[in-house]
Short mmCIF file of C-alpha atoms and ligand atoms in Angstrom, two decimals:
data_model
loop_
_atom_site.label_atom_id
_atom_site.label_comp_id
_atom_site.label_asym_id
_atom_site.label_seq_id
_atom_site.Cartn_x
_atom_site.Cartn_y
_atom_site.Cartn_z
CA UNK A 870 -3.17 131.06 100.27
CA UNK A 871 -4.12 130.21 96.71
CA UNK A 872 -1.50 128.61 94.47
CA UNK A 873 -1.09 130.64 91.30
CA UNK A 874 -0.39 130.04 87.64
CA UNK A 875 3.13 130.68 86.37
CA UNK A 876 2.88 132.80 83.24
CA UNK A 877 5.64 134.75 81.52
CA UNK A 878 7.95 134.46 84.52
CA UNK A 879 5.36 135.68 87.05
CA UNK A 880 2.89 134.14 89.46
CA UNK A 881 -0.61 135.04 88.33
CA UNK A 882 -3.97 134.85 90.09
CA UNK A 883 -6.58 132.75 88.32
CA UNK A 884 -10.00 133.60 87.01
CA UNK A 885 -11.61 131.13 89.41
CA UNK A 886 -10.35 128.85 92.18
CA UNK A 887 -10.39 125.07 92.48
CA UNK A 888 -9.77 122.84 95.48
CA UNK A 889 -7.61 119.72 95.47
CA UNK A 890 -8.52 117.09 98.05
CA UNK A 891 -6.82 114.06 99.53
CA UNK A 892 -8.58 110.88 98.33
CA UNK A 893 -7.42 109.06 101.50
CA UNK A 894 -9.02 111.69 103.74
CA UNK A 895 -11.62 114.01 102.24
CA UNK A 896 -11.34 116.33 105.24
CA UNK A 897 -7.74 117.09 104.26
CA UNK A 898 -7.58 119.87 101.66
CA UNK A 899 -4.31 119.78 99.72
CA UNK A 900 -4.77 123.36 98.59
CA UNK A 901 -6.68 125.96 96.62
CA UNK A 902 -5.47 126.48 93.10
CA UNK A 903 -5.98 129.09 90.41
CA UNK A 904 -8.00 128.08 87.38
CA UNK A 905 -7.69 129.78 84.02
CA UNK A 906 -10.20 130.63 81.33
CA UNK A 907 -9.46 130.72 77.60
CA UNK A 908 -8.15 134.31 77.65
CA UNK A 909 -5.68 133.60 80.47
CA UNK A 910 -4.52 130.46 78.68
CA UNK A 911 -3.97 132.52 75.53
CA UNK A 912 -1.83 134.95 77.52
CA UNK A 913 0.42 132.06 78.50
CA UNK A 914 0.55 130.78 74.91
CA UNK A 915 1.58 134.25 73.66
CA UNK A 916 4.29 134.44 76.32
CA UNK A 917 5.64 131.08 75.16
CA UNK A 918 5.52 132.22 71.54
CA UNK A 919 7.37 135.46 72.36
CA UNK A 920 10.05 133.55 74.27
CA UNK A 921 10.56 130.78 71.75
CA UNK A 922 13.46 132.29 69.84
CA UNK A 923 15.56 133.06 72.90
CA UNK A 924 15.38 129.47 74.11
CA UNK A 925 15.55 127.88 70.67
CA UNK A 926 18.98 129.50 70.20
CA UNK A 927 20.27 128.83 73.71
CA UNK A 928 23.42 126.74 74.01
CA UNK A 929 23.34 123.08 74.97
CA UNK A 930 25.42 123.97 78.03
CA UNK A 931 22.74 126.39 79.25
CA UNK A 932 19.99 123.82 78.73
CA UNK A 933 22.06 121.21 80.50
CA UNK A 934 22.50 123.49 83.51
CA UNK A 935 18.79 124.31 83.77
CA UNK A 936 17.60 120.71 83.48
CA UNK A 937 20.34 119.38 85.72
CA UNK A 938 19.43 121.92 88.42
CA UNK A 939 15.76 120.92 88.24
CA UNK A 940 16.64 117.23 88.47
CA UNK A 941 19.00 117.81 91.39
CA UNK A 942 16.36 119.67 93.38
CA UNK A 943 13.64 117.08 92.68
CA UNK A 944 15.95 114.27 93.80
CA UNK A 945 16.99 116.17 96.94
CA UNK A 946 13.31 116.72 97.82
CA UNK A 947 11.95 113.36 96.68
CA UNK A 948 10.57 112.40 100.10
CA UNK A 949 8.62 115.64 100.46
CA UNK A 950 7.42 115.62 96.83
CA UNK A 951 6.54 111.94 97.06
CA UNK A 952 4.50 112.65 100.16
CA UNK A 953 2.62 115.43 98.39
CA UNK A 954 1.99 113.07 95.47
CA UNK A 955 0.63 110.32 97.71
CA UNK A 956 -1.52 112.79 99.58
CA UNK A 957 -2.99 114.27 96.43
CA UNK A 958 -3.27 111.23 94.12
CA UNK A 959 -3.55 108.36 96.61
CA UNK A 960 -0.77 105.98 95.61
CA UNK A 961 1.21 104.64 98.57
CA UNK A 962 4.07 106.65 100.03
CA UNK A 963 6.83 104.33 98.69
CA UNK A 964 5.20 104.55 95.26
CA UNK A 965 4.95 108.34 95.55
CA UNK A 966 8.59 108.73 96.59
CA UNK A 967 9.65 106.35 93.83
CA UNK A 968 7.78 108.41 91.27
CA UNK A 969 9.28 111.67 92.53
CA UNK A 970 12.77 110.17 92.22
CA UNK A 971 11.96 109.05 88.71
CA UNK A 972 10.88 112.58 87.77
CA UNK A 973 14.29 113.80 88.96
CA UNK A 974 16.11 111.12 86.98
CA UNK A 975 14.17 112.06 83.85
CA UNK A 976 15.36 115.69 84.13
CA UNK A 977 18.93 114.46 84.66
CA UNK A 978 18.67 112.18 81.63
CA UNK A 979 17.43 114.98 79.37
CA UNK A 980 20.04 117.37 80.77
CA UNK A 981 22.56 115.00 79.19
CA UNK A 982 20.52 114.67 76.01
CA UNK A 983 20.65 118.44 75.54
CA UNK A 984 24.40 117.96 75.01
CA UNK A 985 23.87 115.16 72.50
CA UNK A 986 21.34 116.56 70.05
CA UNK A 987 21.95 114.39 67.02
CA UNK A 988 22.59 115.41 63.45
CA UNK A 989 24.13 113.97 60.30
CA UNK A 990 26.53 115.17 57.66
CA UNK A 991 26.42 113.43 54.31
CA UNK A 992 28.00 113.84 50.92
CA UNK A 993 25.58 115.04 48.28
CA UNK A 994 24.85 112.94 45.22
CA UNK A 995 26.03 116.03 43.29
CA UNK A 996 29.69 117.07 43.21
CA UNK A 997 31.07 119.74 45.53
CA UNK A 998 28.07 119.82 47.84
CA UNK A 999 27.72 118.83 51.51
CA UNK A 1000 24.44 117.97 53.18
CA UNK A 1001 23.69 118.61 56.87
CA UNK A 1002 20.67 117.13 58.57
CA UNK A 1003 20.00 118.90 61.86
CA UNK A 1004 17.25 118.93 64.45
CA UNK A 1005 15.59 122.17 65.48
CA UNK A 1006 12.96 122.86 68.14
CA UNK A 1007 9.34 122.53 67.07
CA UNK A 1008 8.43 125.82 68.78
CA UNK A 1009 5.62 126.19 71.33
CA UNK A 1010 4.45 122.90 72.77
CA UNK A 1011 1.26 122.35 74.76
CA UNK A 1012 1.63 119.58 77.34
CA UNK A 1013 -1.57 117.98 78.69
CA UNK A 1014 -1.11 115.47 81.50
CA UNK A 1015 -3.37 112.97 83.30
CA UNK A 1016 -3.69 112.59 87.06
CA UNK A 1017 -2.26 109.12 87.57
CA UNK A 1018 1.47 109.95 87.36
CA UNK A 1019 1.34 113.60 88.44
CA UNK A 1020 5.12 114.07 88.61
CA UNK A 1021 6.62 111.52 86.23
CA UNK A 1022 4.42 112.17 83.19
CA UNK A 1023 4.83 115.97 83.34
CA UNK A 1024 8.58 115.39 83.78
CA UNK A 1025 8.82 113.15 80.72
CA UNK A 1026 7.08 115.79 78.64
CA UNK A 1027 8.60 119.01 80.07
CA UNK A 1028 12.22 117.77 80.24
CA UNK A 1029 12.60 116.77 76.57
CA UNK A 1030 10.57 119.81 75.45
CA UNK A 1031 13.10 122.11 77.15
CA UNK A 1032 16.16 119.99 76.32
CA UNK A 1033 15.41 120.28 72.61
CA UNK A 1034 14.81 124.03 72.82
CA UNK A 1035 11.02 124.38 72.85
CA UNK A 1036 8.91 126.70 74.95
CA UNK A 1037 6.16 125.13 77.02
CA UNK A 1038 2.63 125.62 78.27
CA UNK A 1039 1.90 122.86 80.77
CA UNK A 1040 -1.60 121.92 81.94
CA UNK A 1041 -1.74 119.41 84.79
CA UNK A 1042 -4.90 117.38 85.40
CA UNK A 1043 -7.42 119.16 87.61
CA UNK A 1044 -7.31 116.40 90.19
CA UNK A 1045 -3.59 116.93 90.89
CA UNK A 1046 -2.68 120.63 90.54
CA UNK A 1047 -0.54 120.45 93.71
CA UNK A 1048 2.04 118.21 92.05
CA UNK A 1049 2.00 120.30 88.87
CA UNK A 1050 2.47 123.46 90.89
CA UNK A 1051 5.36 122.01 92.94
CA UNK A 1052 7.14 121.03 89.75
CA UNK A 1053 6.52 124.46 88.23
CA UNK A 1054 7.84 126.17 91.36
CA UNK A 1055 11.13 124.27 91.02
CA UNK A 1056 11.31 125.02 87.29
CA UNK A 1057 10.60 128.72 87.98
CA UNK A 1058 13.93 128.99 89.88
CA UNK A 1059 16.05 127.14 87.34
CA UNK A 1060 17.23 130.12 85.30
CA UNK A 1061 14.92 129.87 82.29
CA UNK A 1062 14.09 133.10 80.43
CA UNK A 1063 10.58 134.40 81.23
CA UNK A 1064 7.89 132.77 79.09
CA UNK A 1065 9.84 129.63 78.18
CA UNK A 1066 7.93 127.59 80.75
CA UNK A 1067 4.34 128.34 81.77
CA UNK A 1068 1.99 126.54 84.14
CA UNK A 1069 -1.72 127.01 83.49
CA UNK A 1070 -4.17 125.16 85.73
CA UNK A 1071 -7.83 124.52 85.02
CA UNK A 1072 -10.10 122.16 83.18
CA UNK A 1073 -9.38 120.18 80.05
CA UNK A 1074 -12.43 121.63 78.33
CA UNK A 1075 -11.16 125.16 78.89
CA UNK A 1076 -7.36 125.24 79.22
CA UNK A 1077 -6.69 122.00 77.32
CA UNK A 1078 -9.02 122.83 74.45
CA UNK A 1079 -7.56 126.33 74.12
CA UNK A 1080 -4.09 124.80 73.75
CA UNK A 1081 -5.35 122.39 71.11
CA UNK A 1082 -7.09 125.12 69.13
CA UNK A 1083 -4.46 127.88 69.33
CA UNK A 1084 -2.63 128.58 66.06
CA UNK A 1085 0.40 129.62 68.15
CA UNK A 1086 0.84 126.10 69.59
CA UNK A 1087 2.98 124.05 67.22
CA UNK A 1088 2.70 120.69 68.94
CA UNK A 1089 0.52 118.95 71.52
CA UNK A 1090 1.67 116.06 73.70
CA UNK A 1091 -1.24 114.42 75.47
CA UNK A 1092 -1.55 111.50 77.87
CA UNK A 1093 -5.02 110.48 78.96
CA UNK A 1094 -8.14 108.70 77.83
CA UNK A 1095 -8.97 107.47 74.34
CA UNK A 1096 -12.02 109.71 73.95
CA UNK A 1097 -10.19 112.94 74.76
CA UNK A 1098 -7.17 111.83 72.72
CA UNK A 1099 -9.29 111.29 69.63
CA UNK A 1100 -10.90 114.72 69.91
CA UNK A 1101 -7.45 116.33 70.35
CA UNK A 1102 -6.21 114.51 67.26
CA UNK A 1103 -9.07 115.88 65.16
CA UNK A 1104 -8.63 119.43 66.43
CA UNK A 1105 -4.88 119.42 65.97
CA UNK A 1106 -4.99 117.74 62.56
CA UNK A 1107 -7.36 120.41 61.30
CA UNK A 1108 -4.70 123.07 61.79
CA UNK A 1109 -1.80 120.65 61.13
CA UNK A 1110 -0.21 120.83 64.55
CA UNK A 1111 2.10 117.99 65.52
CA UNK A 1112 0.43 115.54 67.92
CA UNK A 1113 1.57 112.79 70.24
CA UNK A 1114 -1.05 110.77 72.11
CA UNK A 1115 -0.59 108.18 74.85
CA UNK A 1116 -3.94 106.70 75.78
CA UNK A 1117 -5.47 103.66 77.35
CA UNK A 1118 -4.61 100.02 77.66
CA UNK A 1119 -6.17 96.64 78.43
CA UNK A 1120 -2.89 94.92 78.98
CA UNK A 1121 -2.63 91.13 79.04
CA UNK A 1122 -0.38 89.05 81.27
CA UNK A 1123 -0.05 85.55 79.83
CA UNK A 1124 0.73 82.81 82.35
CA UNK A 1125 2.01 79.61 80.71
CA UNK A 1126 1.82 76.09 82.11
CA UNK A 1127 5.58 76.11 82.73
CA UNK A 1128 5.62 79.45 84.62
CA UNK A 1129 7.11 79.78 88.08
CA UNK A 1130 3.84 80.00 90.02
CA UNK A 1131 4.95 82.41 92.76
CA UNK A 1132 6.60 84.73 90.27
CA UNK A 1133 3.54 84.71 88.03
CA UNK A 1134 1.22 85.49 90.94
CA UNK A 1135 3.54 88.23 92.06
CA UNK A 1136 3.57 89.79 88.58
CA UNK A 1137 -0.23 89.60 88.49
CA UNK A 1138 -0.73 91.20 91.92
CA UNK A 1139 1.72 94.01 91.24
CA UNK A 1140 0.58 94.62 87.69
CA UNK A 1141 -3.13 94.49 88.39
CA UNK A 1142 -3.48 96.22 91.75
CA UNK A 1143 -0.46 98.32 92.70
CA UNK A 1144 -1.07 102.06 92.35
CA UNK A 1145 -4.72 101.01 92.82
CA UNK A 1146 -4.75 99.63 89.26
CA UNK A 1147 -4.64 103.22 87.98
CA UNK A 1148 -1.82 102.73 85.52
CA UNK A 1149 -2.11 102.68 81.76
CA UNK A 1150 0.29 99.71 81.88
CA UNK A 1151 -1.75 97.79 84.50
CA UNK A 1152 -2.47 94.13 83.70
CA UNK A 1153 -6.23 93.78 83.74
CA UNK A 1154 -6.42 90.60 81.64
CA UNK A 1155 -4.67 87.60 83.18
CA UNK A 1156 -4.66 84.99 80.45
CA UNK A 1157 -3.83 81.65 82.02
CA UNK A 1158 -3.13 78.29 80.37
CA UNK A 1159 -5.39 75.45 81.47
CA UNK A 1160 -2.63 73.35 83.09
CA UNK A 1161 -1.75 76.00 85.71
CA UNK A 1162 -5.11 77.79 85.80
CA UNK A 1163 -6.63 76.41 89.01
CA UNK A 1164 -3.42 76.62 91.05
CA UNK A 1165 -2.77 80.15 89.80
CA UNK A 1166 -6.30 81.34 90.56
CA UNK A 1167 -6.27 79.83 94.07
CA UNK A 1168 -2.97 81.50 94.94
CA UNK A 1169 -3.84 84.82 93.29
CA UNK A 1170 -7.12 84.98 95.16
CA UNK A 1171 -5.35 84.37 98.49
CA UNK A 1172 -2.84 87.10 97.75
CA UNK A 1173 -5.50 89.55 96.54
CA UNK A 1174 -7.67 89.03 99.61
CA UNK A 1175 -4.66 89.66 101.85
CA UNK A 1176 -3.76 93.03 100.28
CA UNK A 1177 -3.94 95.91 102.75
CA UNK A 1178 -6.07 98.76 101.40
CA UNK A 1179 -5.84 101.93 103.49
CA UNK A 1180 -4.67 105.55 103.77
CA UNK A 1181 -1.91 106.13 101.22
CA UNK A 1182 0.41 107.65 103.83
CA UNK A 1183 -0.05 104.91 106.42
CA UNK A 1184 2.83 102.52 106.92
CA UNK A 1185 1.95 99.05 105.67
CA UNK A 1186 -0.65 100.18 103.16
CA UNK A 1187 -0.29 98.25 99.90
CA UNK A 1188 -3.25 99.67 97.99
CA UNK A 1189 -4.26 103.30 98.40
CA UNK A 1190 -7.69 104.76 97.67
CA UNK A 1191 -9.18 105.31 94.23
CA UNK A 1192 -8.35 108.82 93.03
CA UNK A 1193 -11.83 110.37 93.03
CA UNK A 1194 -15.52 109.77 93.65
CA UNK A 1195 -16.21 109.64 89.91
CA UNK A 1196 -13.48 107.06 89.32
CA UNK A 1197 -14.69 105.00 92.30
CA UNK A 1198 -18.22 104.98 90.89
CA UNK A 1199 -16.88 103.86 87.52
CA UNK A 1200 -14.87 101.04 89.11
CA UNK A 1201 -17.85 99.83 91.16
CA UNK A 1202 -20.11 100.06 88.11
CA UNK A 1203 -17.73 97.75 86.24
CA UNK A 1204 -17.85 95.26 89.12
CA UNK A 1205 -21.63 95.22 88.71
CA UNK A 1206 -21.32 94.90 84.93
CA UNK A 1207 -19.00 91.91 85.43
CA UNK A 1208 -21.51 90.22 87.71
CA UNK A 1209 -24.52 90.93 85.51
CA UNK A 1210 -22.75 89.65 82.39
CA UNK A 1211 -22.05 86.38 84.14
CA UNK A 1212 -18.35 86.71 84.98
CA UNK A 1213 -17.55 84.65 88.11
CA UNK A 1214 -16.77 86.97 91.04
CA UNK A 1215 -13.92 85.69 93.24
CA UNK A 1216 -13.24 88.53 95.67
CA UNK A 1217 -13.17 92.28 96.30
CA UNK A 1218 -14.87 95.09 94.44
CA UNK A 1219 -16.51 96.44 97.57
CA UNK A 1220 -16.46 99.87 99.18
CA UNK A 1221 -14.36 99.89 102.33
CA UNK A 1222 -14.61 102.03 105.46
CA UNK A 1223 -11.37 103.22 107.03
CA UNK A 1224 -10.46 105.61 109.88
CA UNK A 1225 -10.68 108.54 107.51
CA UNK A 1226 -13.36 109.08 104.90
CA UNK A 1227 -11.87 108.30 101.51
CA UNK A 1228 -12.48 106.54 98.20
CA UNK A 1229 -11.55 103.04 99.39
CA UNK A 1230 -12.34 99.89 97.48
CA UNK A 1231 -11.08 96.32 97.83
CA UNK A 1232 -9.20 94.91 94.82
CA UNK A 1233 -11.58 92.86 92.68
CA UNK A 1234 -10.89 89.56 90.91
CA UNK A 1235 -13.13 87.78 88.39
CA UNK A 1236 -13.06 84.75 86.14
CA UNK A 1237 -14.26 86.12 82.81
CA UNK A 1238 -14.88 85.18 79.21
CA UNK A 1239 -13.01 87.12 76.52
CA UNK A 1240 -16.20 88.82 75.33
CA UNK A 1241 -17.18 90.22 78.74
CA UNK A 1242 -16.97 93.98 78.98
CA UNK A 1243 -14.69 93.78 82.04
CA UNK A 1244 -12.30 91.78 79.83
CA UNK A 1245 -12.44 94.27 76.95
CA UNK A 1246 -12.82 97.82 78.28
CA UNK A 1247 -10.27 99.80 80.23
CA UNK A 1248 -11.56 100.23 83.79
CA UNK A 1249 -8.56 102.07 85.26
CA UNK A 1250 -9.08 100.75 88.76
CA UNK A 1251 -8.26 97.75 90.96
CA UNK A 1252 -10.29 95.27 88.92
CA UNK A 1253 -8.72 92.30 87.13
CA UNK A 1254 -10.02 89.20 85.43
CA UNK A 1255 -8.61 85.78 84.67
CA UNK A 1256 -9.33 84.30 81.24
CA UNK A 1257 -8.63 80.61 80.63
CA UNK A 1258 -6.59 79.64 77.55
CA UNK A 1259 -6.38 76.15 76.02
CA UNK A 1260 -2.79 76.52 74.86
CA UNK A 1261 0.02 79.04 74.40
CA UNK A 1262 -1.20 79.79 70.86
CA UNK A 1263 -4.70 80.41 72.20
CA UNK A 1264 -3.28 82.67 74.93
CA UNK A 1265 -1.34 84.72 72.37
CA UNK A 1266 -4.43 85.10 70.20
CA UNK A 1267 -6.45 86.26 73.23
CA UNK A 1268 -3.67 88.65 74.24
CA UNK A 1269 -3.79 90.33 70.81
CA UNK A 1270 -7.59 90.33 70.58
CA UNK A 1271 -8.07 93.91 71.79
CA UNK A 1272 -8.26 97.37 70.24
CA UNK A 1273 -5.39 98.41 72.56
CA UNK A 1274 -1.67 97.74 72.20
CA UNK A 1275 0.32 99.37 74.98
CA UNK A 1276 1.99 96.59 76.94
CA UNK A 1277 1.88 92.78 77.24
CA UNK A 1278 3.56 90.37 79.63
CA UNK A 1279 4.34 86.67 79.70
CA UNK A 1280 5.38 84.39 82.54
CA UNK A 1281 7.16 81.29 81.25
CA UNK A 1282 10.39 79.39 81.81
CA UNK A 1283 10.68 78.56 78.10
CA UNK A 1284 13.06 80.74 76.12
CA UNK A 1285 11.37 79.68 72.90
CA UNK A 1286 7.94 80.74 74.15
CA UNK A 1287 9.23 84.02 75.58
CA UNK A 1288 10.98 84.80 72.30
CA UNK A 1289 7.91 83.95 70.26
CA UNK A 1290 5.76 86.18 72.46
CA UNK A 1291 8.20 89.10 72.21
CA UNK A 1292 7.97 88.86 68.43
CA UNK A 1293 4.22 88.36 68.09
CA UNK A 1294 2.62 90.51 70.82
CA UNK A 1295 1.01 93.49 69.05
CA UNK A 1296 2.15 96.11 71.56
CA UNK A 1297 4.75 98.79 72.12
CA UNK A 1298 6.26 97.19 75.24
CA UNK A 1299 6.71 93.52 76.23
CA UNK A 1300 7.63 92.14 79.66
CA UNK A 1301 8.99 88.66 80.28
CA UNK A 1302 8.62 87.35 83.84
CA UNK A 1303 7.95 90.90 84.99
CA UNK A 1304 4.78 92.86 85.80
CA UNK A 1305 3.38 94.77 82.80
CA UNK A 1306 3.70 97.99 84.80
CA UNK A 1307 7.09 99.37 85.82
CA UNK A 1308 9.35 100.82 83.13
CA UNK A 1309 12.77 102.43 82.87
CA UNK A 1310 13.14 106.16 82.22
CA UNK A 1311 15.85 106.01 79.54
CA UNK A 1312 14.12 103.91 76.87
CA UNK A 1313 11.07 104.57 74.71
CA UNK A 1314 7.58 104.33 76.15
CA UNK A 1315 4.41 103.91 74.10
CA UNK A 1316 2.10 101.56 72.30
CA UNK A 1317 0.36 100.60 69.09
CA UNK A 1318 -3.20 100.28 67.81
CA UNK A 1319 -5.70 102.27 69.88
CA UNK A 1320 -3.23 103.00 72.69
CA UNK A 1321 -0.93 105.53 71.08
CA UNK A 1322 -0.49 107.87 68.18
CA UNK A 1323 2.62 109.64 66.96
CA UNK A 1324 6.26 109.28 68.00
CA UNK A 1325 7.30 107.55 71.22
CA UNK A 1326 7.99 109.37 74.47
CA UNK A 1327 11.12 109.05 76.62
CA UNK A 1328 14.70 108.08 75.96
CA UNK A 1329 16.46 109.26 72.81
CA UNK A 1330 13.26 108.63 70.87
CA UNK A 1331 11.70 111.73 72.44
CA UNK A 1332 13.71 113.80 69.93
CA UNK A 1333 11.36 112.64 67.20
CA UNK A 1334 8.43 114.58 68.62
CA UNK A 1335 10.20 117.57 70.18
CA UNK A 1336 12.32 118.45 67.15
CA UNK A 1337 11.81 119.08 63.48
CA UNK A 1338 14.41 118.11 60.92
CA UNK A 1339 16.20 120.56 58.63
CA UNK A 1340 18.26 119.52 55.62
CA UNK A 1341 20.89 122.09 54.53
CA UNK A 1342 22.91 121.92 51.28
CA UNK A 1343 26.21 123.77 51.00
CA UNK A 1344 28.22 124.22 47.82
CA UNK A 1345 31.81 124.15 48.98
CA UNK A 1346 33.37 125.86 45.98
CA UNK A 1347 33.38 129.66 46.18
CA UNK A 1348 34.21 130.31 42.56
P1 NAP B 1560 -8.46 112.31 80.60
O1 NAP B 1560 -9.78 112.52 81.23
O2 NAP B 1560 -8.41 112.02 79.15
O3 NAP B 1560 -7.62 113.62 80.91
C1 NAP B 1560 -6.28 113.77 80.53
C2 NAP B 1560 -5.96 115.24 80.43
O4 NAP B 1560 -6.67 115.81 79.34
C3 NAP B 1560 -6.37 116.03 81.67
O5 NAP B 1560 -5.42 117.03 81.91
C4 NAP B 1560 -7.70 116.62 81.22
O6 NAP B 1560 -8.06 117.77 81.93
C5 NAP B 1560 -7.40 116.93 79.78
N1 NAP B 1560 -8.58 117.14 78.93
C6 NAP B 1560 -9.86 116.72 79.15
N2 NAP B 1560 -10.65 117.14 78.14
C7 NAP B 1560 -9.87 117.82 77.27
C8 NAP B 1560 -10.11 118.49 76.04
N3 NAP B 1560 -11.32 118.53 75.48
N4 NAP B 1560 -9.07 119.09 75.42
C9 NAP B 1560 -7.85 119.04 75.94
N5 NAP B 1560 -7.55 118.44 77.11
C10 NAP B 1560 -8.56 117.82 77.77
O7 NAP B 1560 -7.65 111.17 81.33
P2 NAP B 1560 -7.47 111.02 82.91
O8 NAP B 1560 -8.81 110.68 83.46
O9 NAP B 1560 -6.73 112.16 83.49
O10 NAP B 1560 -6.46 109.77 82.97
C11 NAP B 1560 -6.88 108.46 82.81
C12 NAP B 1560 -6.58 107.96 81.40
O11 NAP B 1560 -5.24 108.23 81.04
C13 NAP B 1560 -6.73 106.47 81.25
O12 NAP B 1560 -7.49 106.17 80.10
C14 NAP B 1560 -5.31 105.96 81.09
O13 NAP B 1560 -5.15 104.79 80.37
C15 NAP B 1560 -4.64 107.10 80.43
N6 NAP B 1560 -3.21 107.08 80.67
C16 NAP B 1560 -2.39 106.70 79.65
C17 NAP B 1560 -1.03 106.68 79.82
C18 NAP B 1560 -0.14 106.27 78.69
O14 NAP B 1560 1.00 106.66 78.70
N7 NAP B 1560 -0.62 105.51 77.72
C19 NAP B 1560 -0.48 107.06 81.04
C20 NAP B 1560 -1.33 107.43 82.07
C21 NAP B 1560 -2.70 107.46 81.86
P3 NAP B 1560 -8.90 117.70 83.32
O15 NAP B 1560 -9.03 116.28 83.73
O16 NAP B 1560 -8.05 118.51 84.22
O17 NAP B 1560 -10.21 118.37 83.05
MG1 MG B 1561 -10.76 112.19 83.31
#
């Protein structure tokens, strides 16, 4: 059986077929999936455009019911969906189930938001006139997702898009069509009019680029790499489509002399290596004050060496495989770059053999200088480096010395230092005595500088991207 696209309320065969494999066990094929060309993608875009008015004028109650039903089903099936996620993407089973649950919660949250679409009524500066400021759907939105959160990221794009009355063409990453398809299958039974939600699978170059270039697509929400994000921005700006980009990170975790050592090490291990380091919010720069540096490094190295890397579905696995051969090669290349640039290798960074053939690699730890490439470039794998800082002020300066600005963390027992850091970290999200990765679903998510562009995702702030504002003036007097 080949899993099909969902276009205009029907399941459609693709133009070609792609295979999704399990990175923990390359002999395990997750499935065969349809892939679209430009013409098939355009069919889906036209269906979304034809359906846009029906959904744009639907009642909040109807939208609530649809989104609530989707959320309920995802939550009821979180174990099964989480298992699929772990099998296809390679994060551990508890992480996969946790992400599936989060996707369900996101739909539930936006079901409620559909009932709370904000507006304002003001008096005019002129007599006898009232002013209404309301939010309307943007229209057709193209949603382009990465592979690393194959349920949660699509959920936090699709749910607000539908809640605010838009129609959708969703393109999952080619590495994880199984999760995208499972989500689409649930959405297909939720009572939406045909064409309001469409799933089109295939490559970014083909399906993604067609979405970006189509004059019928009013807005593009993209999460992925900086390079692709920048090209999407150019293409969309040319035809003045609305754009939202969430891209990379090189997130710092600052460890101060007064930090609780065990907590700091725990934050570092979780932030750097969990989900195989494949999180845009991962902490890959551990910036450690001189007074705690040696103790921290000793303990972190012990903990890192003890991490269990194995099949994502195996009980006891802490670190699953890297998602793909290409990503594994990139990670290993960075380990070599670190060595050749003179960073001090402490542990890991080696290919591992396990019972099944998969993309296994031991988590790598280096002592690096701020100018080393492994301390500056996003690797997107289980590779972290420790950078020594002379003082808190030095640590803060190092933390901000990056083109990225997604997330930053600090471990300290000083309220004054924590407060200072919250105010001066040049990022969209700050964590105090917490790992840099791991966020709530009801508050805004996003960054600054090279990490993000456009309005924030998630929480009430999602309305900024998925709606457009209308100002209406009414003269009250009839005479
Ligand atoms: P990617 O290569 O940029 O791909 C992201 C998505 O864009 C995929 O669906 C991809 O399709 C598609 N795409 C590729 N070329 C395109 C084009 N020319 N036009 C339109 N779409 C195109 O990123 P990735 O490798 O999947 O994910 C890793 C990156 O995502 C990392 O840099 C990470 O930091 C970032 N990320 C950021 C966040 C955040 O919120 N800030 C969250 C998660 C991940 P195919 O891959 O299917 O061809
Ligand atoms: Mg990629």
